[in-house]
PDB file of C-alpha atoms in Angstrom:
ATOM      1  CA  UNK A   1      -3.037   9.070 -10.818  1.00 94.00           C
ATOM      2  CA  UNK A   2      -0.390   9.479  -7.955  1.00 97.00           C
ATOM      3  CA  UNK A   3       1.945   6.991  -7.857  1.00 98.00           C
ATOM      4  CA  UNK A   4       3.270   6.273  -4.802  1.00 98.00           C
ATOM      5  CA  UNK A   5       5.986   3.701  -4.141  1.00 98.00           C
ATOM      6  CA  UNK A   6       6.441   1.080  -1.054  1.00 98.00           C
ATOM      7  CA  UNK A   7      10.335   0.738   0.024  1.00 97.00           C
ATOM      8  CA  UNK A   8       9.664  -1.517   2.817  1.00 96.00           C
ATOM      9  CA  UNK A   9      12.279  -4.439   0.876  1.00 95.00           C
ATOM     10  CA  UNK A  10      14.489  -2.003   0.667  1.00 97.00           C
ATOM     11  CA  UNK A  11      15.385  -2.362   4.630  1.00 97.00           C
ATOM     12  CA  UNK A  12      14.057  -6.051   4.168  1.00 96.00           C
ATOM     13  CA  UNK A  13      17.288  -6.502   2.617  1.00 94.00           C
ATOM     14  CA  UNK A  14      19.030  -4.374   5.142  1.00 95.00           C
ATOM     15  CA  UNK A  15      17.640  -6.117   8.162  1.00 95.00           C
ATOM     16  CA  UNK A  16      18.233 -10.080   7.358  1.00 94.00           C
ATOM     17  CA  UNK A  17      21.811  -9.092   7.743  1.00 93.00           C
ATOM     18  CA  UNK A  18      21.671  -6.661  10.220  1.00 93.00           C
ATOM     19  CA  UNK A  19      24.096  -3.958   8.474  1.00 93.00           C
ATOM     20  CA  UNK A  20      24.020  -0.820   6.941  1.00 92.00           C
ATOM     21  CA  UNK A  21      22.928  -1.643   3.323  1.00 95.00           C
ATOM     22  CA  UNK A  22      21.318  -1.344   1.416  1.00 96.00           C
ATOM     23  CA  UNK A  23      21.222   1.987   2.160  1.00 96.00           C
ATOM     24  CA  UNK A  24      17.199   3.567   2.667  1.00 96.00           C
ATOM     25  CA  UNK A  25      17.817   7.062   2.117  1.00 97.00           C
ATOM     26  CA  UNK A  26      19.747   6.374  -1.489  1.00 97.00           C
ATOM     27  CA  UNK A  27      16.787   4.757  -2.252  1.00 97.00           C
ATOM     28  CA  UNK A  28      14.263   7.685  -1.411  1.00 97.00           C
ATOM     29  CA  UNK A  29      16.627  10.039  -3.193  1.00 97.00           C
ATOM     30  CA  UNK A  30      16.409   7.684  -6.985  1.00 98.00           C
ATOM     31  CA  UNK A  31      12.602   7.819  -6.416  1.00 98.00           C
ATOM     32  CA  UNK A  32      12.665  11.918  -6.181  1.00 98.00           C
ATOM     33  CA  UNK A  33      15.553  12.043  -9.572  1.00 98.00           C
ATOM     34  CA  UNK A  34      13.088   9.886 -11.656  1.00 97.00           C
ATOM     35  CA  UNK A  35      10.610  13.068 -11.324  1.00 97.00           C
ATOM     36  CA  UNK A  36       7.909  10.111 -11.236  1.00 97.00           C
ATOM     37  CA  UNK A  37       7.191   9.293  -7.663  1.00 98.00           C
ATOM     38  CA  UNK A  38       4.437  10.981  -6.207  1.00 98.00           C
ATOM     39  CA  UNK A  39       4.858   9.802  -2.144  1.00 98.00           C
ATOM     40  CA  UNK A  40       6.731   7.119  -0.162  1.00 98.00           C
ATOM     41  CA  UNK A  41       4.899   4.705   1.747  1.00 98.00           C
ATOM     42  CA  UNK A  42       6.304   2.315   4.376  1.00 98.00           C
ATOM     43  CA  UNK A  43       5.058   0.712   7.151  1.00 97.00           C
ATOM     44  CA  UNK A  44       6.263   0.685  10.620  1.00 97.00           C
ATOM     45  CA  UNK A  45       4.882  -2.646  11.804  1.00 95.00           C
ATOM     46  CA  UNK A  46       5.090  -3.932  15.466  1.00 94.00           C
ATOM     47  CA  UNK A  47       7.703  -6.488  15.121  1.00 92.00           C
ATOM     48  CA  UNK A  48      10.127  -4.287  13.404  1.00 94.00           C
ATOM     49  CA  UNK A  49      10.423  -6.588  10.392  1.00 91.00           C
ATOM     50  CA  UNK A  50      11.578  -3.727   8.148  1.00 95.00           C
ATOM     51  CA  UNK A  51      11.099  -0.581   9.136  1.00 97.00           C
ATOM     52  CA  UNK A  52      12.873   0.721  12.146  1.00 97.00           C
ATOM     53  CA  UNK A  53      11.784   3.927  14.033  1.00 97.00           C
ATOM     54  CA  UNK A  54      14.823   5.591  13.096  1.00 97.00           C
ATOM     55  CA  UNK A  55      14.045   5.038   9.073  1.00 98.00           C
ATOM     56  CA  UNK A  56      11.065   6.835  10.284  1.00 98.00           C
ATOM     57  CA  UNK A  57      13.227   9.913  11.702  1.00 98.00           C
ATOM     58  CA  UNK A  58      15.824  10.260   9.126  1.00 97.00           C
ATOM     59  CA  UNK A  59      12.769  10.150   5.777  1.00 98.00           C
ATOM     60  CA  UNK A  60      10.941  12.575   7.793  1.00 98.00           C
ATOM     61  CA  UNK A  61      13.700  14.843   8.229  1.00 97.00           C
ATOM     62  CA  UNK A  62      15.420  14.899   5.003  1.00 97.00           C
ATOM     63  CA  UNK A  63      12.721  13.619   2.780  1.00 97.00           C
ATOM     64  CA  UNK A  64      11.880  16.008  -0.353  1.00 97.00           C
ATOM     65  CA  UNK A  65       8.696  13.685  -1.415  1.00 98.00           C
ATOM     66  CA  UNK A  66       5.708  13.283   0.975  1.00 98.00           C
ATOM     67  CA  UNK A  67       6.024  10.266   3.457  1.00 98.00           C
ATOM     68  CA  UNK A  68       2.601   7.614   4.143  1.00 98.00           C
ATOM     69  CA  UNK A  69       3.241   5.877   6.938  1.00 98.00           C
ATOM     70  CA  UNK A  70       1.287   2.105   6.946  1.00 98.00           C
ATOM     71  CA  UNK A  71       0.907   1.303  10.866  1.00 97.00           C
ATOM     72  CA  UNK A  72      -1.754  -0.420  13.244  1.00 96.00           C
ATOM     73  CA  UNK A  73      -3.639   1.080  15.939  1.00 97.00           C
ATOM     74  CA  UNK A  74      -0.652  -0.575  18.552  1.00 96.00           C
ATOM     75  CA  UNK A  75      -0.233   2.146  21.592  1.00 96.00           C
ATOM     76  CA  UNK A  76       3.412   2.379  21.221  1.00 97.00           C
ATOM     77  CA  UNK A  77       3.361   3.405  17.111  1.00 97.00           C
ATOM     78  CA  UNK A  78       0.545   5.827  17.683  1.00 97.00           C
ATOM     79  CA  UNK A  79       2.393   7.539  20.447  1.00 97.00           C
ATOM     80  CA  UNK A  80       6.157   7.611  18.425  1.00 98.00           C
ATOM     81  CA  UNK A  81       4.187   8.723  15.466  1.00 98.00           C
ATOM     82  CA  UNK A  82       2.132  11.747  17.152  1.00 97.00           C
ATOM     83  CA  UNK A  83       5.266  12.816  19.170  1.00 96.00           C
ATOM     84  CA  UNK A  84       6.884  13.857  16.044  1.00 97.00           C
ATOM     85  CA  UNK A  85       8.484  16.784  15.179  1.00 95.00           C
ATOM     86  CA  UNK A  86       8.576  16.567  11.564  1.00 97.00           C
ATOM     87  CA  UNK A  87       4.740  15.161  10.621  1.00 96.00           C
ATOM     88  CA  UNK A  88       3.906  12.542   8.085  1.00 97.00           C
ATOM     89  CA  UNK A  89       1.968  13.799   4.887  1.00 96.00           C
ATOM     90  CA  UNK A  90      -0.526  10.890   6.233  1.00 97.00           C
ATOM     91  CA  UNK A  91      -0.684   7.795   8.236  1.00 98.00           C
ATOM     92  CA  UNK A  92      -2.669   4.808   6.765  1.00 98.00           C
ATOM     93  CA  UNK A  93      -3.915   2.601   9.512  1.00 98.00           C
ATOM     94  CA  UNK A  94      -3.898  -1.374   8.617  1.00 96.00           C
ATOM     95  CA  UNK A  95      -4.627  -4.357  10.005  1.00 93.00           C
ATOM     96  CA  UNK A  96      -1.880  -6.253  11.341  1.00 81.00           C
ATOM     97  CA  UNK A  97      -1.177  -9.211  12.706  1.00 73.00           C
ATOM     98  CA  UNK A  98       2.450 -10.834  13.738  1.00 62.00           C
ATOM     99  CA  UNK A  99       2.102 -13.928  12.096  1.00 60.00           C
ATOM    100  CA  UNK A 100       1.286 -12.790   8.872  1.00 58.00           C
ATOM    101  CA  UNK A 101       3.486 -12.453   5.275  1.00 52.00           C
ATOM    102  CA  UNK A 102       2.312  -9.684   4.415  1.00 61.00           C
ATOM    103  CA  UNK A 103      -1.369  -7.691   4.882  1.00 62.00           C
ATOM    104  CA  UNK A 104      -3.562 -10.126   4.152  1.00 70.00           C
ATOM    105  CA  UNK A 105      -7.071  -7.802   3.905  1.00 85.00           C
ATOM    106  CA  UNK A 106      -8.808  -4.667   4.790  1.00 93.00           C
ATOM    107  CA  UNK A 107      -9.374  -3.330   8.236  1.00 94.00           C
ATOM    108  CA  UNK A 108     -12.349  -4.217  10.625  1.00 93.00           C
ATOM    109  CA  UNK A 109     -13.949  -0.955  11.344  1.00 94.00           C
ATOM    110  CA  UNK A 110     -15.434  -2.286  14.430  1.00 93.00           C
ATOM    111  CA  UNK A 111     -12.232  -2.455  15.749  1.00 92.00           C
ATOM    112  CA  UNK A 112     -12.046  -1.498  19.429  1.00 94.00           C
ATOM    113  CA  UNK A 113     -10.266   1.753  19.729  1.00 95.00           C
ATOM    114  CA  UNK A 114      -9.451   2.894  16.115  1.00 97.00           C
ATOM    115  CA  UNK A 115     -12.085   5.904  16.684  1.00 97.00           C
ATOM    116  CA  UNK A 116     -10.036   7.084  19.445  1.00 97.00           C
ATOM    117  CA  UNK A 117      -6.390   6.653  17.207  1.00 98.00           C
ATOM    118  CA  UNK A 118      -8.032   8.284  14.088  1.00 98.00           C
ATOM    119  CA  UNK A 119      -8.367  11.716  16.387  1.00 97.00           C
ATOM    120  CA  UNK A 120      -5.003  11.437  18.324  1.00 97.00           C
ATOM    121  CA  UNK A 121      -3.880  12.016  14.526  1.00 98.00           C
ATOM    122  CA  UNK A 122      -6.316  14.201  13.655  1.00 95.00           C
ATOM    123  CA  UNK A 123      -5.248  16.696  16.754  1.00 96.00           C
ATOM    124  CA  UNK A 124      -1.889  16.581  15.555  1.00 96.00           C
ATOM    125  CA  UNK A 125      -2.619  17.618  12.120  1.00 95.00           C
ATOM    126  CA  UNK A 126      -1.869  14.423  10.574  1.00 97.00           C
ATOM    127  CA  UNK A 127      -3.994  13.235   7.621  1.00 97.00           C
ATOM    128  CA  UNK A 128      -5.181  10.109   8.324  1.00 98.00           C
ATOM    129  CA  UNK A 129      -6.430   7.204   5.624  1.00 98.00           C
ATOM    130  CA  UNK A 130      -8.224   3.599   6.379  1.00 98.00           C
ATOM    131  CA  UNK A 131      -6.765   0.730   4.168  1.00 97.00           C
ATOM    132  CA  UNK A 132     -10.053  -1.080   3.613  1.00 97.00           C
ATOM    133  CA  UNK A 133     -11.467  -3.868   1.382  1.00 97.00           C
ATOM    134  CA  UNK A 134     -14.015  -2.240  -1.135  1.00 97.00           C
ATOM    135  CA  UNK A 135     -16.652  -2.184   0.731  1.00 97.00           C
ATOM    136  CA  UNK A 136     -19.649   0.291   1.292  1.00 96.00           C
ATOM    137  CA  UNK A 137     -19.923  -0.216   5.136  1.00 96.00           C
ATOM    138  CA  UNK A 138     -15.817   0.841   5.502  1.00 97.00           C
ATOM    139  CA  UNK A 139     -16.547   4.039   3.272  1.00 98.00           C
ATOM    140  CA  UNK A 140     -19.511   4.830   6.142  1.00 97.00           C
ATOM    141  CA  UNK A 141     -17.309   4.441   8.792  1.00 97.00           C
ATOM    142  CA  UNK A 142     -14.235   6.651   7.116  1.00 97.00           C
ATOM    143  CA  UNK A 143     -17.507   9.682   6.096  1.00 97.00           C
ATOM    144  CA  UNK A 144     -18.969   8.909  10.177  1.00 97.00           C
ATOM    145  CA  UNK A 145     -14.925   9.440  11.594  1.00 97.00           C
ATOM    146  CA  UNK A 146     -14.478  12.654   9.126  1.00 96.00           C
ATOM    147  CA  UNK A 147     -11.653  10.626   7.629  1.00 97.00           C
ATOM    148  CA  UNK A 148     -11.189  11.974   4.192  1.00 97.00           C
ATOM    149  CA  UNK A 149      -9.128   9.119   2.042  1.00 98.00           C
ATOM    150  CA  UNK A 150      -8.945   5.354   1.866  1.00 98.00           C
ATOM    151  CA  UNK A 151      -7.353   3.043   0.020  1.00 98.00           C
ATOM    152  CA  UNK A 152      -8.768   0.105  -1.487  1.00 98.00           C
ATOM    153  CA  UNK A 153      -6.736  -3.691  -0.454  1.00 97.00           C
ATOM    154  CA  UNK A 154      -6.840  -5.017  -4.066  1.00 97.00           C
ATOM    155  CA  UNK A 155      -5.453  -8.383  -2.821  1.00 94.00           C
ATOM    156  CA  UNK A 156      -7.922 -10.139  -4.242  1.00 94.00           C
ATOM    157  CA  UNK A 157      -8.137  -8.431  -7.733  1.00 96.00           C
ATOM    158  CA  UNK A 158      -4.120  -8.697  -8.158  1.00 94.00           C
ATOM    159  CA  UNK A 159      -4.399 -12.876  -7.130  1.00 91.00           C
ATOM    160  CA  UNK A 160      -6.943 -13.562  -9.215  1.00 93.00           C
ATOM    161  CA  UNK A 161      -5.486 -11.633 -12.169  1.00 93.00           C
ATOM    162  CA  UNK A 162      -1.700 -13.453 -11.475  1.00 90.00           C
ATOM    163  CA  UNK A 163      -3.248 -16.663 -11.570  1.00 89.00           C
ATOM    164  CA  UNK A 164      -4.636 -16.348 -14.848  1.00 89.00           C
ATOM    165  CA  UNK A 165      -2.632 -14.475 -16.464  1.00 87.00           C
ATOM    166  CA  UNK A 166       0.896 -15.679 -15.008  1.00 76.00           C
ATOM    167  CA  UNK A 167       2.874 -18.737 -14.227  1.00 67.00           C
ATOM    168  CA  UNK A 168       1.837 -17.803 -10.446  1.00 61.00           C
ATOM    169  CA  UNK A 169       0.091 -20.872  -9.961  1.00 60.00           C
ATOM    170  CA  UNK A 170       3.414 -22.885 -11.239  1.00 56.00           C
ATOM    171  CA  UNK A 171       5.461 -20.904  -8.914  1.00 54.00           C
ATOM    172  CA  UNK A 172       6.677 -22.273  -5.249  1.00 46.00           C
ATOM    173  CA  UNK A 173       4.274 -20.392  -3.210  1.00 49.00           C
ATOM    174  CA  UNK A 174       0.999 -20.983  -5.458  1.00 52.00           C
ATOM    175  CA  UNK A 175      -2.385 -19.858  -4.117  1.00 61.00           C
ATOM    176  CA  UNK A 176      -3.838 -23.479  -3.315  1.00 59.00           C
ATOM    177  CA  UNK A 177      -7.503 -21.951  -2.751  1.00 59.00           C
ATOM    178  CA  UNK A 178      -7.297 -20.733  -6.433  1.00 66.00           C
ATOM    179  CA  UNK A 179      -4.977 -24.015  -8.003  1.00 66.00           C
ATOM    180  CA  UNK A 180      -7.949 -25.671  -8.393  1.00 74.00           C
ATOM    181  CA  UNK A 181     -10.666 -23.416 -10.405  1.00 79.00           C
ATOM    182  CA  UNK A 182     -11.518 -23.256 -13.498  1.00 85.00           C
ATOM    183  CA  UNK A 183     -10.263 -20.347 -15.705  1.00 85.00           C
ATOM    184  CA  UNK A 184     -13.835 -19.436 -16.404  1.00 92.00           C
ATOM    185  CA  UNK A 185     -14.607 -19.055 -12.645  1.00 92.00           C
ATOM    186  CA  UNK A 186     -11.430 -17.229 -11.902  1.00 90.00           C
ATOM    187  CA  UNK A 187     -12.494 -15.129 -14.964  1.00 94.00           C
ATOM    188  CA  UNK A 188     -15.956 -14.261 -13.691  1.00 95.00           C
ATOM    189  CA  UNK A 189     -14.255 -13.705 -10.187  1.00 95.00           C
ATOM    190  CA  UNK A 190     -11.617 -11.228 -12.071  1.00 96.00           C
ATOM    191  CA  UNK A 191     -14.367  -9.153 -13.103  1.00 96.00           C
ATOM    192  CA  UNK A 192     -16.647  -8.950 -10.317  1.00 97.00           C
ATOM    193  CA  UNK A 193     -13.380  -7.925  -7.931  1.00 97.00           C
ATOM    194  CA  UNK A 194     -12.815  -5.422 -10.590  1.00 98.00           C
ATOM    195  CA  UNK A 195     -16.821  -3.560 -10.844  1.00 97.00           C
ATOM    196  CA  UNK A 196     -16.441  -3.845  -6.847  1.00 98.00           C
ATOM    197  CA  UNK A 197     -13.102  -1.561  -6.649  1.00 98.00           C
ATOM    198  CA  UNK A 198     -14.534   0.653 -10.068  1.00 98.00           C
ATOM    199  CA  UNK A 199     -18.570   0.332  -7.583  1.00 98.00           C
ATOM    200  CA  UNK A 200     -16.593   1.205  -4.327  1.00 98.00           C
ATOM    201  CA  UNK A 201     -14.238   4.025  -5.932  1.00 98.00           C
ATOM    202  CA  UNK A 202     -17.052   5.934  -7.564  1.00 98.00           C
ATOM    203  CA  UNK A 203     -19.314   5.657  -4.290  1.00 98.00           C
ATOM    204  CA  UNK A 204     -16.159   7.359  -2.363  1.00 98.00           C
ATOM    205  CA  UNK A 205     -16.098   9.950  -5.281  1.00 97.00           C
ATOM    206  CA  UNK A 206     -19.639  10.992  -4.429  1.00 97.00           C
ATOM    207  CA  UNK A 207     -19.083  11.025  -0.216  1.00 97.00           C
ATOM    208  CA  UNK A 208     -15.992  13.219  -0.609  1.00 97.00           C
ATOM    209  CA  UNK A 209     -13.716  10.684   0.057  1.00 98.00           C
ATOM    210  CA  UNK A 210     -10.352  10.032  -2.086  1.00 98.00           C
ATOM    211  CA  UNK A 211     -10.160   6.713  -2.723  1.00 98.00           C
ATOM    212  CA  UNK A 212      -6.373   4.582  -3.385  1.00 98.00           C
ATOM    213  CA  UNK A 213      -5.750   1.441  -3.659  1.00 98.00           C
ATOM    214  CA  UNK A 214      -2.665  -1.044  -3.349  1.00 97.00           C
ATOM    215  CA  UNK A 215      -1.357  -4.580  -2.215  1.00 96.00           C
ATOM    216  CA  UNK A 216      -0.330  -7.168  -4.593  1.00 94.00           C
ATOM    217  CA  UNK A 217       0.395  -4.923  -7.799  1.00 97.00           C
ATOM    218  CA  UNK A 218       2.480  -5.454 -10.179  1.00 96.00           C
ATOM    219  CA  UNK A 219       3.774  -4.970 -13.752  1.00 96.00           C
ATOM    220  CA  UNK A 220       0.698  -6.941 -15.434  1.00 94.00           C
ATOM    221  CA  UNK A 221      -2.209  -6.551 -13.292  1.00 96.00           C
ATOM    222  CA  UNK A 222      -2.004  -2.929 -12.742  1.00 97.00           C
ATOM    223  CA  UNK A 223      -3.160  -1.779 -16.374  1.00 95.00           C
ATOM    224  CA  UNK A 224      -6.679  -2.154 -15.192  1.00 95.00           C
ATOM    225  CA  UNK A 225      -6.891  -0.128 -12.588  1.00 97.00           C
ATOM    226  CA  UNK A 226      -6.625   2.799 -14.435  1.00 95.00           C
ATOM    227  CA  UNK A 227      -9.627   2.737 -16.383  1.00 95.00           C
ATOM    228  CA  UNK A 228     -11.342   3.325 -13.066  1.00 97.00           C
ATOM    229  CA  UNK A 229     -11.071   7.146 -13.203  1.00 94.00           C
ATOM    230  CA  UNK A 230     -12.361   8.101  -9.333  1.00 96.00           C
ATOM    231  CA  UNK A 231      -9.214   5.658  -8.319  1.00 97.00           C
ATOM    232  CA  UNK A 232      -6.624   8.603  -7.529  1.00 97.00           C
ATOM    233  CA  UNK A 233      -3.771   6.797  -6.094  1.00 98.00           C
ATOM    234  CA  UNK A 234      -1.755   3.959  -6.377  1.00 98.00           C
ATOM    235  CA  UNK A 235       0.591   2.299  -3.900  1.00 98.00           C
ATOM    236  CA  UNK A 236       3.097  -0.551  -4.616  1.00 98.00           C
ATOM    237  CA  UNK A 237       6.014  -1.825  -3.693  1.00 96.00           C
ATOM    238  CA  UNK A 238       7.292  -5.293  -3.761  1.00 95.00           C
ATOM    239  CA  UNK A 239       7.055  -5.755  -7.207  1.00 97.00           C
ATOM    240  CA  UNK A 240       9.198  -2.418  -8.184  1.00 98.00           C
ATOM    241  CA  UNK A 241      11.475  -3.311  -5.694  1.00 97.00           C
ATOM    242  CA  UNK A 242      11.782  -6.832  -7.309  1.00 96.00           C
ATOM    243  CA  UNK A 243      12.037  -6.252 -10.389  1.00 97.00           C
ATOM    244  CA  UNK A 244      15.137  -3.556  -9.246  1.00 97.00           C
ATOM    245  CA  UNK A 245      17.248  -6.625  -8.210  1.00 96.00           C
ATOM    246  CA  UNK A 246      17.192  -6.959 -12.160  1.00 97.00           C
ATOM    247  CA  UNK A 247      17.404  -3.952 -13.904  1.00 98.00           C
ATOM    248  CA  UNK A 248      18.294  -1.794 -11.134  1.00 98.00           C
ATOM    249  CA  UNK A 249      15.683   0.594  -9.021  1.00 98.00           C
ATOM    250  CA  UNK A 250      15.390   3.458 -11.459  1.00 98.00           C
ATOM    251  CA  UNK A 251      14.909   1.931 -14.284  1.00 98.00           C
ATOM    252  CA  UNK A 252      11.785  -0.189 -12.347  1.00 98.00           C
ATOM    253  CA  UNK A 253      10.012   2.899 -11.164  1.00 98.00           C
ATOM    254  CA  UNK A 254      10.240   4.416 -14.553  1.00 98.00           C
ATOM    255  CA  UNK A 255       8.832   1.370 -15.907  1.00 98.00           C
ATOM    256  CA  UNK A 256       5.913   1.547 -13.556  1.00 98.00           C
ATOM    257  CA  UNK A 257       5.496   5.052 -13.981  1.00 97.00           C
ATOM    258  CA  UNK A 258       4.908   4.365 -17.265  1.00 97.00           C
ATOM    259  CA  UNK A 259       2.022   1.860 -17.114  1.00 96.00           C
ATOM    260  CA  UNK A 260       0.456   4.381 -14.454  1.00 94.00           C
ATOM    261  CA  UNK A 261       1.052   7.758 -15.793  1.00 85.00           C
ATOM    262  CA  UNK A 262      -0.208   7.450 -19.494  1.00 72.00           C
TER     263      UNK A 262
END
């Protein structure tokens, strides 16, 4: 299983004061000393939340662990991101939209133009990967577009497993569709978000596609994932980064490592 770890927060951090720390690169270079990450993933969204285009330059220049880079199919991000000197490993195209928190699902395949970004990449020898929901009509479209790896949105899995199994529903920002469920039909919704990502994983297996997965991991849901053995990749983020502000960020990613590299 690769692991590889989301530093978005760390320029989250950075950017609601607008200065110079903390500091990205430090933060790429503890990943690489804990001999644990696999790949860094961030995403350069339109509105610049986090990610800046010249995080972008400076990881791609320096960087001694493969960069994903999370973007939509927005004109401007395709063209920075194909005029590159120094290529991503891949690009993971998402669904994005300006007033959201954070991702909230997979990507439409229908989408109008995403055939036509998928081979600007593809032309400049960039991998590309679709971050879908679990779905068999997404895996078509990635086999139809000769797109070779997707990763799975486990949003749903990781709610449903925090709400049972945490104080999430106790906590500020509670999931009111969930607050008011039973635990047996959470459980039985657990499990059947679980078979779809173990149904889904196993169906890419068999097209040639490498399937991943990611959103909403964390310390306690994540254990499940691996018994799903044509998963190949994990990506999270917030919760290593969180749980840094604690015991610091190397520490966190070996803790994580742990859980995901048994």
């Amino acid at each position: 299983m690769r692991f590889g770890l989301n530093i978005d927060h760390i320029v989250t951090l950075r950017e609601i004061r607008k200065t110079y720390e903390p500091e990205i690169l430090e933060a790429l270079f503890i990943a690489k000393n804990t001999h644990k990450v696999d790949l860094i993933t961030i995403h350069l969204r339109e509105d610049k939340r986090h990610i800046q285009n010249e995080d972008v330059l400076r990881l791609l220049e320096i960087s001694p662990l493969p960069i994903n880079i999370e973007c939509s199919i927005n004109a401007g991000i395709t063209d920075f991101l194909c005029s590159l000197k120094n290529k991503p490993s891949k690009v993971t195209i998402v669904p994005e939209n300006r007033n959201e928190v954070t991702t909230e699902g997979g990507l439409d395949c229908s989408l109008k133009g995403l055939g036509e970004v998928i081979r600007a990449y593809r032309n400049k020898g960039v991998e590309v990967s679709l971050f879908v929901d679990p779905l068999k009509d997404a895996l078509h479209f990635a086999k139809e577009h000769q797109v070779k790896q997707v990763e799975f949105h486990t949003g749903v899995y990781a709610n449903l497993h925090n709400v049972l199994y945490s104080n999430a529903n106790n906590q500020i920002h509670a999931i009111s569709v969930l607050k008011d469920k039973s635990p047996k039909e959470l459980k039985e919704e657990l499990h059947n978000a679980f078979l779809q990502l173990r149904k889904m994983s196993k169906e890419a297996f068999f097209m040639g596609i490498t399937a991943c997965a990611g959103h909403g991991l964390n310390y306690s849901n994540v254990k499940e994932l691996l018994k799903i053995p044509s998963l190949r990749e994990l990506n999270i983020g917030h919760s290593v980064i969180s749980k840094a502000v604690f015991v610091g960020l190397e520490k966190a990613i070996l803790e994580m490592a742990q859980l995901i590299k048994r």
